mmCIF file of C-alpha atoms in Angstrom:
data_model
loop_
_atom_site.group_PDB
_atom_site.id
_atom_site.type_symbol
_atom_site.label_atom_id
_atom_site.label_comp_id
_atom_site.label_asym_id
_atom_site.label_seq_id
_atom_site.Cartn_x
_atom_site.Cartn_y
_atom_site.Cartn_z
ATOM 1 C CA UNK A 1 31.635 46.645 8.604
ATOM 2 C CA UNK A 2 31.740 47.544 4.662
ATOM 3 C CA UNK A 3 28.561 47.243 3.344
ATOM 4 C CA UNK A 4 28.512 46.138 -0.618
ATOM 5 C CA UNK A 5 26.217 47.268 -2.924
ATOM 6 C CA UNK A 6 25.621 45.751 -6.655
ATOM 7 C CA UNK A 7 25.093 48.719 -9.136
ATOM 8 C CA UNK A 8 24.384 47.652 -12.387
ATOM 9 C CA UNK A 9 24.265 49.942 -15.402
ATOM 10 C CA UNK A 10 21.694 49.789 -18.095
ATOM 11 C CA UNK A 11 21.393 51.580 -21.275
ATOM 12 C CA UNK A 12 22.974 52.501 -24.393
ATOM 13 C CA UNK A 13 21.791 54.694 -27.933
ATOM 14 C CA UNK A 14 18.090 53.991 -28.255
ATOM 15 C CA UNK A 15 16.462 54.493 -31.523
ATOM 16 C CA UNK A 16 12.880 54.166 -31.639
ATOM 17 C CA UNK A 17 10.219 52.982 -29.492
ATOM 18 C CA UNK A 18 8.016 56.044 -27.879
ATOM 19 C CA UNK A 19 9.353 59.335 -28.131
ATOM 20 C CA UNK A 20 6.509 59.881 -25.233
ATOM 21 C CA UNK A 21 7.312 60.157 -21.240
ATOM 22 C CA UNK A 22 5.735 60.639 -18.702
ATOM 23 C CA UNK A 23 4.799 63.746 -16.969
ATOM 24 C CA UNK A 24 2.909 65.468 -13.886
ATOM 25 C CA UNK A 25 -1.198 65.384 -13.836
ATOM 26 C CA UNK A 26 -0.911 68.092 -12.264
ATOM 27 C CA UNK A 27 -2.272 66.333 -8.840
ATOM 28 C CA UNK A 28 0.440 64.337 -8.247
ATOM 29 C CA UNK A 29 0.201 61.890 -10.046
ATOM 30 C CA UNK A 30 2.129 60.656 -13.251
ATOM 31 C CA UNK A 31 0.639 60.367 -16.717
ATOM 32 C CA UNK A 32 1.237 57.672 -19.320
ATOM 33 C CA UNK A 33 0.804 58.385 -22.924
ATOM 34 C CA UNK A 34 -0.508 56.123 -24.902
ATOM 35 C CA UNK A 35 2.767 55.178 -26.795
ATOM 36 C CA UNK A 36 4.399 54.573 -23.281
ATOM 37 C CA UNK A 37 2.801 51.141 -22.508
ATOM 38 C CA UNK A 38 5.600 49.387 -23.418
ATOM 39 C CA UNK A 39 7.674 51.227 -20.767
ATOM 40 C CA UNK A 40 6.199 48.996 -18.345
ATOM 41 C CA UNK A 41 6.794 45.608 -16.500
ATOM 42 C CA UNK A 42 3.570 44.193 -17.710
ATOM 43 C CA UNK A 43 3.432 44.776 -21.942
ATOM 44 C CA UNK A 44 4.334 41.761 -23.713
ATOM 45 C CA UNK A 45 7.053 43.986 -25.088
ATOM 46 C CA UNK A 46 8.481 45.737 -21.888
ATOM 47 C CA UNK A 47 11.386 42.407 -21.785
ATOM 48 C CA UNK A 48 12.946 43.693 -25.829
ATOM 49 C CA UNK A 49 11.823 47.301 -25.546
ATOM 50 C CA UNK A 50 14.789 49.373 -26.476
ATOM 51 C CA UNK A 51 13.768 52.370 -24.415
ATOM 52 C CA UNK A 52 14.344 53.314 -20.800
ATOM 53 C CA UNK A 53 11.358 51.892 -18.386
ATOM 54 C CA UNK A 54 8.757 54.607 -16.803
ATOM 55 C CA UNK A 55 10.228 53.374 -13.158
ATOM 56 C CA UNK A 56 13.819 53.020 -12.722
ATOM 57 C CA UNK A 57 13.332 49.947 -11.032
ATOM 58 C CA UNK A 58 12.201 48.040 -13.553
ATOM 59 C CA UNK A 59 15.528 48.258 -15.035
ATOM 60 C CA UNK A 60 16.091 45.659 -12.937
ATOM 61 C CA UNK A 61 13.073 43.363 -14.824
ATOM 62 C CA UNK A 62 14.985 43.437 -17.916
ATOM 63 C CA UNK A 63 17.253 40.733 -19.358
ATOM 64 C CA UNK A 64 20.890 40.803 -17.758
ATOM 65 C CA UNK A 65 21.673 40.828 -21.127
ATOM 66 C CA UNK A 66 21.336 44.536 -20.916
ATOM 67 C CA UNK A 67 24.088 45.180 -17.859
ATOM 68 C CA UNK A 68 26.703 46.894 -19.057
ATOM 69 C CA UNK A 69 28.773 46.756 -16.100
ATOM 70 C CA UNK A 70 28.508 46.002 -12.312
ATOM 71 C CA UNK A 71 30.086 47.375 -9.179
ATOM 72 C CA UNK A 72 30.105 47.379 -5.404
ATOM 73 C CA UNK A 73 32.012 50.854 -4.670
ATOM 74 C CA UNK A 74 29.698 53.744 -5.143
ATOM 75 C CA UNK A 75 33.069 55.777 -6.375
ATOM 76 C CA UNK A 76 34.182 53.166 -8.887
ATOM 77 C CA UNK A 77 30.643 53.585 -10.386
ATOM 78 C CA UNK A 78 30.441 57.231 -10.292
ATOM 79 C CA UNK A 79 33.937 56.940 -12.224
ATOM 80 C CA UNK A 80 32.586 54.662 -14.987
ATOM 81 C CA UNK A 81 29.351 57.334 -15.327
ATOM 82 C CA UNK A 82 31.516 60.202 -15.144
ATOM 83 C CA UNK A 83 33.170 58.164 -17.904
ATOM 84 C CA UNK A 84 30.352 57.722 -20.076
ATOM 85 C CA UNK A 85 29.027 60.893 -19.994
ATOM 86 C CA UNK A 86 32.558 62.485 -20.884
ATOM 87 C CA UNK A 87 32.611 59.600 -23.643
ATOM 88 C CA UNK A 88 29.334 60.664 -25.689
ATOM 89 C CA UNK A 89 29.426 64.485 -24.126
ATOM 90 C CA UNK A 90 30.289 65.708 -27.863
ATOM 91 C CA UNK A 91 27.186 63.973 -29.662
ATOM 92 C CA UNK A 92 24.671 65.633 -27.160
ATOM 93 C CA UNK A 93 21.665 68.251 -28.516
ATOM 94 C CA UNK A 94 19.813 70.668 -26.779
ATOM 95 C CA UNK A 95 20.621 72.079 -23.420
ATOM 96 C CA UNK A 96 20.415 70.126 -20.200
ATOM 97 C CA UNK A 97 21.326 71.171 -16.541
ATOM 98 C CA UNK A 98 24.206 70.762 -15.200
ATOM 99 C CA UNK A 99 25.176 67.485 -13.735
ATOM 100 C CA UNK A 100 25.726 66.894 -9.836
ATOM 101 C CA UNK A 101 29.065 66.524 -9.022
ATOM 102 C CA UNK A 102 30.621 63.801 -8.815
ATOM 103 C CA UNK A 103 30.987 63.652 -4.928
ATOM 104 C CA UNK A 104 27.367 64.654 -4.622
ATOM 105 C CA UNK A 105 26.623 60.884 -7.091
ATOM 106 C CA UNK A 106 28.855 58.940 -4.971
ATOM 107 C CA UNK A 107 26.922 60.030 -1.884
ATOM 108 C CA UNK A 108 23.581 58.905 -3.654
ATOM 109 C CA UNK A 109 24.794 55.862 -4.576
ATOM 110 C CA UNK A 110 26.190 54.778 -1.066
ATOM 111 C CA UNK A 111 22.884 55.847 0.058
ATOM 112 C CA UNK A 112 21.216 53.415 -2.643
ATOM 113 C CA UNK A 113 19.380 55.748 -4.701
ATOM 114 C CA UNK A 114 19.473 55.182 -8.420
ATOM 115 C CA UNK A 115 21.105 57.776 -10.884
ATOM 116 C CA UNK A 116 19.112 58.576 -13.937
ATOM 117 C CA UNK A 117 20.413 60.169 -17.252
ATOM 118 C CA UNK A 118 19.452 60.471 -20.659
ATOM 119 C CA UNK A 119 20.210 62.806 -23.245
ATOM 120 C CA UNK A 120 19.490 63.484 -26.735
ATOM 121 C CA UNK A 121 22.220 63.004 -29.306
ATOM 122 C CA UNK A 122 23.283 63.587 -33.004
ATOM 123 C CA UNK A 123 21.082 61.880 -35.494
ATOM 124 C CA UNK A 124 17.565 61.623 -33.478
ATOM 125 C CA UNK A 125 19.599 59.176 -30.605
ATOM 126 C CA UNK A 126 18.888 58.814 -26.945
ATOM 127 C CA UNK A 127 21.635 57.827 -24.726
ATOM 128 C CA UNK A 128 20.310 56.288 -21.334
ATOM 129 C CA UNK A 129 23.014 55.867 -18.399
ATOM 130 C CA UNK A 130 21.785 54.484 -15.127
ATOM 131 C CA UNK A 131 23.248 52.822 -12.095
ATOM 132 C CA UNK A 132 20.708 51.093 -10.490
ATOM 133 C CA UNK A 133 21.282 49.889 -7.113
ATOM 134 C CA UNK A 134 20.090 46.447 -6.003
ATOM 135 C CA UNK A 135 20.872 43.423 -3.574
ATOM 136 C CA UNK A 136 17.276 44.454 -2.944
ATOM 137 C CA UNK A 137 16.479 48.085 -4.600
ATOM 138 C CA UNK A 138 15.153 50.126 -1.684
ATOM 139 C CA UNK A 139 12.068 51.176 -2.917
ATOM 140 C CA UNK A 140 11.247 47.740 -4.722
ATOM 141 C CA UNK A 141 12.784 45.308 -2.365
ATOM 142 C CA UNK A 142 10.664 42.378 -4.110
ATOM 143 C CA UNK A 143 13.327 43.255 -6.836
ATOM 144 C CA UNK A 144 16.077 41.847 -6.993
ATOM 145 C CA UNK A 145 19.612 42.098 -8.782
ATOM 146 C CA UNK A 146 19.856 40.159 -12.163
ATOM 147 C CA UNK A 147 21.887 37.295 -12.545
ATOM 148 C CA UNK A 148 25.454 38.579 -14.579
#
């Protein structure tokens, strides 16, 4: 039996919105800064923000307007986000660690976990790349997969 998963892509250059994200309490728990509000499902302008949502999930609350792409092969979407990342690679800042390879993201995706990147780039940009998996998400399973 093959077992098909939707993974949808969201992102692109952001420029603007909160600079802010959210970070450790130091108990546990995870802080929101004040400029972050709109990172989540229920600000009036979580739907048009132009910045990545606190949750990964909530990708998935944004307008399918946003997809990018789609795919049921966890390889054919760790191509496409290899792809991406090799695509922008030259426009990144700063220093990040090194990515997992790309055996190690197939894996994660046939095990339905979400991949998560964002980087800095030239001229004050952010590029998000996700692959969020749905058809339900397994740790929102209320969620489910935009209509493409």
């Amino acid at each position: 039996m093959r077992h098909l998963i939707d993974l949808v892509k969201y992102g692109g250059e952001d420029n603007g919105g909160s600079s802010g994200s959210s970070g450790d309490d130091g108990q546990g728990g995870v802080l929101v800064k004040p400029g972050d509000a709109h990172r989540r499902p229920g600000h009036p302008e979580f739907a048009s923000a132009q910045v990545m949502p606190l949750e990964s999930a909530d990708w998935l609350l944004k307008s399918a307007s946003r997809i990018e792409a789609t795919f049921t092969e966890p390889q054919e979407a760790t191509d496409w986000y290899m792809a991406q990342l090799a695509r922008h690679a030259e426009t990144f800042t700063g220093r990040y660690a090194p990515l997992a390879a790309p055996d190690a993201i197939a894996r994660r995706l046939a095990a339905r976990a979400d991949i998560v990147g964002g980087w800095w780039a030239t001229g004050g940009r952010f590029l998000s790349v996700n692959l969020i998996a749905c058809s339900p998400h397994r740790e929102r399973r209320e969620y489910v997969c935009p209509a493409r």
